Coordinates of C-alpha atoms and ligand atoms in Angstrom, one line a residue:
M1 CA -30.6 16.1 0.6
G2 CA -27.7 14.3 2.1
L3 CA -28.6 11.1 0.5
A4 CA -28.2 12.3 -3.1
I5 CA -25.2 10.2 -3.8
S6 CA -25.4 8.7 -7.3
K7 CA -23.1 5.8 -6.8
F8 CA -25.0 4.6 -3.8
G9 CA -28.3 4.8 -5.5
P10 CA -29.4 1.2 -5.1
W11 CA -28.3 1.2 -1.4
I12 CA -29.9 4.4 -0.4
H13 CA -33.1 2.7 0.8
R14 CA -31.2 0.3 3.0
V15 CA -29.1 3.0 4.7
T16 CA -29.9 3.3 8.4
A17 CA -27.6 6.1 9.4
S18 CA -28.8 7.0 12.9
P19 CA -30.6 10.3 13.2
S20 CA -27.7 12.0 14.8
I21 CA -25.3 10.8 12.1
Q22 CA -27.7 12.0 9.4
Q23 CA -28.3 15.4 11.1
A24 CA -24.6 16.0 11.6
Y25 CA -24.0 15.0 7.9
D26 CA -26.8 17.4 6.7
L27 CA -25.2 20.3 8.6
A28 CA -21.8 19.4 7.3
V29 CA -23.1 19.3 3.7
E30 CA -24.4 22.9 4.2
Q31 CA -21.0 24.0 5.6
Y32 CA -19.1 22.5 2.8
Q33 CA -21.6 23.9 0.3
A34 CA -20.9 27.4 1.7
I35 CA -17.3 27.1 0.7
G36 CA -18.1 25.6 -2.7
V37 CA -17.5 21.9 -2.0
D38 CA -19.8 19.2 -3.2
V39 CA -19.8 16.5 -0.5
A40 CA -21.8 14.0 -2.6
Q41 CA -19.3 14.2 -5.4
A42 CA -16.4 13.8 -2.9
L43 CA -18.1 10.6 -1.5
D44 CA -18.6 9.3 -5.1
Q45 CA -14.9 9.8 -5.8
L46 CA -13.9 8.2 -2.5
S47 CA -16.0 5.2 -3.1
A48 CA -14.3 4.6 -6.4
V49 CA -10.8 4.3 -4.8
S50 CA -9.5 0.8 -3.9
V51 CA -6.6 0.8 -1.6
S52 CA -4.2 -2.1 -1.9
M53 CA -4.0 -3.5 1.6
H54 CA -0.8 -5.5 2.3
C55 CA -1.2 -9.1 3.3
W56 CA 2.0 -9.0 5.4
Q57 CA 0.7 -7.0 8.3
G58 CA -1.4 -10.1 9.2
D59 CA 1.5 -12.4 10.1
D60 CA 4.7 -10.2 10.6
V61 CA 6.0 -10.8 7.0
I62 CA 6.5 -14.5 7.5
G63 CA 4.4 -16.1 4.8
F64 CA 3.8 -19.8 4.1
E65 CA 7.0 -21.3 2.8
P66 CA 7.5 -24.7 4.5
D67 CA 11.2 -23.9 5.0
A68 CA 10.8 -20.2 5.9
V69 CA 13.9 -18.6 7.4
A70 CA 13.9 -15.7 9.8
L71 CA 12.8 -12.3 8.5
G72 CA 15.8 -10.4 7.2
N73 CA 17.3 -8.1 4.6
G74 CA 16.5 -4.9 6.5
L75 CA 13.0 -5.9 7.4
A76 CA 12.3 -6.1 11.1
V77 CA 9.0 -6.6 13.0
T78 CA 8.9 -6.0 16.7
G79 CA 6.3 -7.1 19.2
N80 CA 4.7 -10.3 20.2
Y81 CA 1.0 -9.6 20.4
P82 CA -0.9 -12.8 20.6
G83 CA -3.1 -14.2 17.8
R84 CA -0.8 -14.0 14.7
A85 CA -2.3 -15.8 11.7
R86 CA -0.3 -19.0 11.3
N87 CA -1.7 -20.3 8.0
V88 CA -3.6 -19.2 4.9
D89 CA -7.1 -19.9 6.4
E90 CA -6.3 -17.8 9.5
L91 CA -4.9 -15.0 7.4
R92 CA -7.9 -14.9 5.1
S93 CA -10.3 -15.0 8.0
D94 CA -8.4 -12.0 9.5
L95 CA -8.5 -10.2 6.2
E96 CA -12.2 -10.7 5.8
L97 CA -12.8 -9.2 9.2
A98 CA -10.5 -6.2 8.4
Y99 CA -12.3 -5.6 5.1
S100 CA -15.7 -5.7 6.8
L101 CA -14.6 -2.9 9.1
I102 CA -13.3 -0.6 6.4
P103 CA -15.7 1.4 4.1
G104 CA -15.4 0.7 0.4
K105 CA -14.0 -2.1 -1.7
H106 CA -10.3 -2.7 -1.5
R107 CA -7.5 -4.7 -3.0
L108 CA -5.1 -7.2 -1.5
N109 CA -1.3 -6.9 -2.0
L110 CA 0.2 -10.4 -1.9
H111 CA 3.9 -11.2 -1.5
A112 CA 5.3 -14.3 -3.2
L113 CA 6.0 -15.8 0.3
Y114 CA 2.3 -16.2 0.7
G115 CA 1.7 -18.9 -1.9
Q116 CA 0.2 -22.2 -0.9
F117 CA 3.2 -24.5 -1.2
S118 CA 2.5 -28.2 -0.7
N119 CA 6.2 -29.1 -0.8
A120 CA 9.4 -27.2 -0.4
I121 CA 9.5 -25.5 -3.8
D122 CA 12.2 -22.9 -4.3
R123 CA 11.4 -19.3 -5.2
D124 CA 12.8 -19.6 -8.7
A125 CA 10.2 -22.3 -9.5
I126 CA 7.0 -20.9 -8.0
D127 CA 4.0 -20.9 -10.3
V128 CA 0.5 -19.5 -10.6
Q129 CA -0.8 -22.8 -9.2
H130 CA 0.5 -21.8 -5.8
F131 CA -1.7 -18.8 -5.9
Q132 CA -4.9 -20.4 -7.3
G133 CA -6.3 -20.5 -3.8
W134 CA -5.8 -16.8 -3.5
V135 CA -7.3 -16.1 -6.9
Q136 CA -10.4 -18.1 -6.0
W137 CA -10.7 -16.6 -2.5
A138 CA -10.3 -13.1 -4.0
A139 CA -13.1 -13.8 -6.6
T140 CA -15.5 -14.9 -3.9
Q141 CA -14.7 -11.8 -1.9
G142 CA -14.8 -9.4 -4.8
V143 CA -11.2 -8.4 -4.0
Q144 CA -8.6 -7.8 -6.6
L145 CA -5.0 -8.7 -6.2
D146 CA -1.6 -7.1 -6.5
F147 CA 1.7 -8.9 -6.2
N148 CA 5.3 -8.6 -5.0
P149 CA 8.3 -10.9 -5.7
S150 CA 10.1 -11.6 -2.3
F151 CA 13.8 -10.8 -2.5
F152 CA 14.4 -11.3 1.2
S153 CA 14.3 -13.9 4.0
H154 CA 16.0 -16.6 2.0
R155 CA 19.4 -18.4 2.1
N156 CA 20.2 -17.0 -1.3
A157 CA 19.8 -13.4 -0.2
R158 CA 23.4 -13.8 0.8
D159 CA 25.4 -11.0 2.3
G160 CA 22.3 -8.9 1.9
F161 CA 22.4 -9.1 -1.9
T162 CA 20.1 -10.6 -4.4
L163 CA 19.7 -9.2 -8.0
A164 CA 22.8 -7.1 -7.6
H165 CA 24.9 -9.9 -6.1
A166 CA 28.5 -10.1 -7.5
D167 CA 27.9 -13.9 -7.9
R168 CA 26.3 -14.7 -11.2
H169 CA 24.6 -17.9 -10.0
L170 CA 23.0 -16.2 -7.1
R171 CA 21.9 -13.4 -9.3
Q172 CA 20.4 -15.9 -11.7
F173 CA 18.3 -17.5 -8.9
W174 CA 16.8 -14.1 -8.2
I175 CA 16.3 -13.3 -11.8
D176 CA 14.4 -16.5 -12.2
H177 CA 12.3 -15.6 -9.2
G178 CA 11.5 -12.2 -10.8
I179 CA 10.5 -13.9 -14.0
A180 CA 8.3 -16.4 -12.2
C181 CA 6.6 -13.6 -10.3
R182 CA 5.8 -11.6 -13.4
R183 CA 4.1 -14.7 -14.9
I184 CA 2.1 -15.2 -11.7
A185 CA 1.1 -11.6 -11.6
A186 CA 0.0 -11.7 -15.3
S187 CA -2.1 -14.8 -14.7
I188 CA -3.7 -13.2 -11.7
G189 CA -4.4 -10.0 -13.7
K190 CA -6.0 -12.1 -16.5
A191 CA -8.2 -13.9 -14.0
Q192 CA -9.4 -10.8 -12.4
A193 CA -9.6 -8.7 -15.6
T194 CA -7.7 -5.8 -14.2
P195 CA -3.9 -5.4 -14.1
C196 CA -2.2 -6.9 -11.1
I197 CA 0.5 -4.5 -10.1
N198 CA 3.8 -6.3 -9.4
N199 CA 6.1 -4.3 -7.2
F200 CA 9.8 -5.0 -7.1
W201 CA 11.5 -4.0 -3.9
V202 CA 15.1 -5.3 -3.8
P203 CA 16.9 -4.8 -0.4
D204 CA 20.5 -5.0 -1.7
G205 CA 22.9 -2.7 0.1
F206 CA 25.9 -2.3 2.3
K207 CA 26.2 -1.8 6.0
D208 CA 29.4 0.1 5.5
T209 CA 31.0 2.3 3.0
P210 CA 31.1 0.8 -0.5
A211 CA 34.3 0.7 -2.6
S212 CA 32.1 0.8 -5.7
R213 CA 28.7 2.3 -5.7
L214 CA 28.4 1.9 -9.4
A215 CA 29.1 -1.8 -10.0
P216 CA 26.1 -3.1 -7.9
R217 CA 23.8 -0.6 -9.7
E218 CA 25.0 -1.8 -13.1
R219 CA 24.2 -5.4 -12.0
L220 CA 20.8 -4.5 -10.6
A221 CA 19.8 -2.7 -13.8
A222 CA 21.1 -5.6 -15.9
S223 CA 19.2 -8.2 -13.7
L224 CA 16.0 -6.2 -13.9
D225 CA 16.3 -5.8 -17.7
E226 CA 16.6 -9.6 -17.9
I227 CA 13.5 -10.0 -15.8
F228 CA 11.5 -7.5 -17.8
S229 CA 12.6 -8.7 -21.2
E230 CA 9.5 -10.9 -21.5
Q231 CA 6.7 -8.8 -22.9
L232 CA 3.5 -9.2 -20.8
S233 CA 0.2 -7.5 -21.4
P234 CA -0.2 -4.3 -19.5
Q235 CA -3.9 -5.3 -19.2
E236 CA -2.7 -8.2 -17.0
T237 CA 0.3 -6.9 -15.1
L238 CA 2.2 -3.6 -14.6
D239 CA 5.6 -3.7 -13.0
S240 CA 6.6 -1.1 -10.4
V241 CA 10.0 -0.5 -8.8
E242 CA 10.4 0.7 -5.2
C243 CA 13.3 2.8 -4.0
K244 CA 14.8 3.1 -0.5
L245 CA 17.4 5.4 1.1
F246 CA 18.7 3.0 3.7
G247 CA 17.7 0.0 5.8
I248 CA 18.7 -1.8 8.9
G249 CA 22.0 -3.4 7.9
S250 CA 22.2 -1.3 4.8
E251 CA 22.8 2.1 6.4
S252 CA 25.6 3.2 4.2
Y253 CA 24.3 2.3 0.8
V254 CA 21.2 0.9 -0.9
V255 CA 21.6 -0.1 -4.6
G256 CA 18.0 0.7 -5.5
S257 CA 18.0 4.4 -4.5
H258 CA 15.5 7.0 -5.5
E259 CA 17.6 8.3 -8.3
F260 CA 18.4 4.8 -9.5
Y261 CA 14.8 3.8 -9.8
L262 CA 13.5 7.1 -11.1
G263 CA 15.9 6.9 -14.0
Y264 CA 15.2 3.2 -14.4
A265 CA 11.4 3.7 -14.4
I266 CA 11.5 6.5 -16.9
S267 CA 13.9 4.8 -19.3
R268 CA 12.1 1.4 -19.1
N269 CA 8.6 2.7 -18.9
K270 CA 7.9 1.1 -15.5
M271 CA 5.8 2.4 -12.6
L272 CA 7.7 3.9 -9.7
C273 CA 6.7 3.0 -6.1
L274 CA 7.3 5.6 -3.5
D275 CA 7.2 4.3 0.1
A276 CA 6.6 7.1 2.6
G277 CA 9.1 5.6 5.0
H278 CA 12.0 5.3 2.5
F279 CA 13.5 8.8 2.6
H280 CA 15.3 11.0 4.9
P281 CA 13.1 11.8 7.9
T282 CA 12.6 15.4 6.8
E283 CA 11.8 14.5 3.2
T284 CA 8.2 13.6 2.4
I285 CA 6.9 11.7 -0.7
A286 CA 4.0 14.3 -1.0
D287 CA 6.4 16.7 -2.8
K288 CA 7.6 14.0 -5.2
I289 CA 4.2 13.0 -6.6
S290 CA 3.7 15.9 -9.0
S291 CA 7.4 15.7 -10.1
V292 CA 7.3 12.0 -10.9
L293 CA 4.0 12.2 -12.7
M294 CA 5.4 14.8 -15.1
Y295 CA 7.6 12.0 -16.5
L296 CA 5.7 8.7 -15.7
P297 CA 2.2 7.8 -16.5
E298 CA 1.4 6.1 -13.2
L299 CA 2.7 5.9 -9.7
M300 CA 2.4 3.3 -6.9
L301 CA 2.5 4.5 -3.3
H302 CA 3.4 2.5 -0.2
V303 CA 1.6 4.6 2.4
S304 CA 3.5 4.0 5.6
R305 CA 4.9 6.0 8.6
G306 CA 8.6 6.4 9.2
V307 CA 9.6 6.9 12.8
R308 CA 13.3 7.6 13.2
W309 CA 15.0 4.6 11.6
D310 CA 11.8 2.5 11.2
S311 CA 10.0 2.9 7.9
D312 CA 6.9 0.9 8.7
H313 CA 4.8 2.1 11.6
V314 CA 1.0 1.9 11.3
V315 CA -0.4 4.8 9.3
V316 CA -1.9 7.6 11.5
F317 CA -3.8 10.7 10.5
N318 CA -0.9 13.1 10.6
D319 CA 0.2 16.0 8.4
E320 CA 2.3 13.8 6.2
L321 CA -0.5 11.5 5.3
Q322 CA -2.8 14.4 4.7
S323 CA -0.3 16.1 2.4
I324 CA 0.1 12.9 0.4
M325 CA -3.6 12.7 -0.2
Q326 CA -3.9 16.4 -0.9
E327 CA -1.3 16.2 -3.6
I328 CA -3.1 13.3 -5.3
V329 CA -6.4 15.3 -5.3
R330 CA -5.0 18.8 -6.0
G331 CA -3.0 17.4 -9.0
D332 CA -6.1 15.5 -10.2
F333 CA -4.0 12.3 -10.1
L334 CA -6.6 9.9 -8.6
S335 CA -6.6 7.8 -11.8
R336 CA -2.8 7.7 -12.0
V337 CA -1.8 6.9 -8.5
H338 CA -2.3 3.5 -7.0
V339 CA -2.5 3.7 -3.2
G340 CA -1.0 0.8 -1.4
L341 CA -0.2 0.4 2.3
D342 CA 3.0 -0.9 3.8
F343 CA 3.5 -1.2 7.6
F344 CA 3.9 -4.0 10.0
D345 CA 3.4 -3.8 13.7
A346 CA 3.3 -6.9 16.0
S347 CA 2.9 -5.0 19.2
I348 CA -0.8 -4.4 18.7
N349 CA -3.7 -6.5 17.4
R350 CA -2.8 -7.1 13.8
V351 CA -6.3 -6.8 12.4
A352 CA -6.7 -3.5 14.3
A353 CA -3.4 -2.3 12.7
W354 CA -4.9 -2.9 9.2
V355 CA -8.2 -1.3 10.1
I356 CA -6.5 1.8 11.7
G357 CA -4.1 2.3 8.9
T358 CA -6.5 1.8 6.1
R359 CA -9.3 3.8 7.6
N360 CA -6.8 6.6 8.2
A361 CA -5.7 6.5 4.5
L362 CA -9.3 6.8 3.4
K363 CA -10.2 9.5 5.9
A364 CA -7.2 11.6 4.8
L365 CA -8.3 11.1 1.2
L366 CA -11.8 12.2 2.0
A367 CA -10.4 15.3 3.8
A368 CA -8.5 16.1 0.6
L369 CA -11.6 15.6 -1.6
L370 CA -13.4 18.0 0.7
E371 CA -11.0 20.9 0.1
P372 CA -12.0 23.9 -2.0
V373 CA -9.2 23.1 -4.4
E374 CA -10.3 25.4 -7.2
R375 CA -10.6 28.3 -4.8
L376 CA -7.2 27.7 -3.2
Q377 CA -5.5 27.4 -6.6
Q378 CA -7.2 30.6 -7.8
L379 CA -6.0 32.5 -4.8
E380 CA -2.5 31.2 -5.5
R381 CA -2.7 32.3 -9.1
D382 CA -3.9 35.7 -7.9
G383 CA -0.9 35.9 -5.6
D384 CA -3.2 36.1 -2.6
F385 CA -1.0 34.0 -0.3
T386 CA -2.7 35.5 2.8
A387 CA -6.1 34.1 1.8
R388 CA -4.5 30.8 0.7
L389 CA -3.1 30.2 4.1
A390 CA -6.2 31.5 5.9
V391 CA -8.5 29.1 3.9
M392 CA -6.2 26.2 4.3
E393 CA -6.1 26.7 8.1
E394 CA -9.9 27.1 8.4
Q395 CA -10.3 23.9 6.5
K396 CA -8.7 22.0 9.3
T397 CA -11.8 22.5 11.5
M398 CA -14.4 21.8 8.9
P399 CA -16.7 18.9 9.9
L400 CA -14.8 16.0 8.2
G401 CA -15.8 13.6 11.0
A402 CA -19.5 14.0 10.2
V403 CA -19.0 13.2 6.6
W404 CA -16.7 10.3 7.4
N405 CA -19.2 8.8 9.8
Y406 CA -22.0 9.1 7.3
Y407 CA -19.8 7.5 4.6
C408 CA -19.0 4.6 7.0
A409 CA -22.7 4.1 7.8
L410 CA -23.6 4.3 4.1
S411 CA -21.0 1.7 3.3
H412 CA -22.1 -0.7 6.1
A413 CA -18.9 -0.2 7.9
P414 CA -18.8 0.6 11.6
V415 CA -19.0 4.2 12.7
G416 CA -16.3 5.7 14.9
A417 CA -14.5 3.3 17.2
E418 CA -17.4 0.8 17.1
W419 CA -15.1 -1.4 14.9
L420 CA -12.9 -2.0 17.9
D421 CA -15.7 -4.0 19.6
E422 CA -15.8 -6.4 16.7
V423 CA -12.0 -6.8 16.8
R424 CA -12.2 -7.5 20.5
R425 CA -14.9 -10.1 20.0
Y426 CA -12.9 -11.8 17.3
E427 CA -9.8 -11.7 19.5
L428 CA -11.7 -13.4 22.3
N429 CA -13.5 -16.0 20.1
V430 CA -10.9 -16.7 17.4
M431 CA -7.5 -15.3 17.9
S432 CA -7.1 -16.3 21.5
G433 CA -7.1 -19.9 20.4
R434 CA -4.0 -19.5 18.3
D435 CA -0.6 -20.1 19.8
S436 CA 1.8 -17.9 18.1
Ligands
LIG501 C1 10.8 -2.6 2.5 C2 9.8 -2.2 1.5 C3 8.9 -3.2 1.0 C4 8.5 -4.2 2.0 C5 7.5 -5.2 1.6 C6 7.3 -6.3 2.6 O1 11.5 -1.5 3.1 O2 9.1 -1.1 2.0 O3 7.9 -2.7 0.3 O4 8.0 -3.6 3.2 O5 7.8 -5.6 0.3
LIG502 ZN1 7.3 -0.5 0.8

């Protein structure tokens, strides 16, 4: 009975879930059935979700520019775990391992820094040819790509400003970078036949109290308008804009705040990107999803974990992650929310960081798909808040793990912490030969 999952039809015969995984799953299916939840349908929905995994966890947001400068503009990676990918081949090899340890088919989120640049070409002149290697690799892997212009770690990100810089020439350089990146994203989208989401995060901000909060915002909007003035097919690329409350070195003021970009996205018909680590520590993005989707057709998420002043710890299975996924499912927003990840940790094995964060995001999504949503919402409409709370709390000890393990086995991904053995083997055989 547990094997009746339509999407997996052709695989079913090859599934070799161990008897205990199968048994635990069958029992779980019965338990979920008793509360009106169809597990097979939940797995079908889960298998259709592609998470956009960020390339930059693999190498501490360094990329492949020949004249790369130190990471800056509010981005900081701490730790010196050995084995960092030093070039494109190593990064791809690490990514291939990570994908093989994660159930489902997922996307790759590339930053402009990660092009294959044979000579020192500046960011205002990059071209799709520098990403041809990625497009080819992605096609062989069956992976689809998203993109990001890189407005940081560059001599022209002067005084911490780029698109909102007071100097017209510096602004122009970054405008040209934005234009180049949109064309690259459109070419990628055309090649892969699904839109490549191009996410604009602009670090500009002040360490100390601004004398004008308005002027940089006017400049940022004008620069973005110039970048977006070229009409590109939404079948090929969709632009998104990412807000932030503060960063390291921009504690007092960030030009691209939430209000700035919400207004910008609505008035210019752009996608908004909500990063879980970009708000006040007591403010969560879960509560923003339904509000934003009342006014915008689609939303991008950077699922991340803020810890005090850091916005980018590896995603863990905590309440915040669960409530983000619950909001997506409860609002029936799966087709309108693009789930991307954004964290960087150099203090642990970097492939393991990807695997932990991505598996957690999927596991939390599965937990949300296994909720008796209809029932909960009916109780709420009936004003029975006692039962609503009771059912929500009982849900927390439902056998999610049994369904997750079965899904991993079905997807030919390791079950439980088995994946760690593969990372350890790789660490020994491949990563240990890299000097960072
Ligand atoms: C920074 C933003 C942004 C970056 C990446 C590298 O605070 O979250 O998304 O992390 O673009
Ligand atoms: Zn982000």
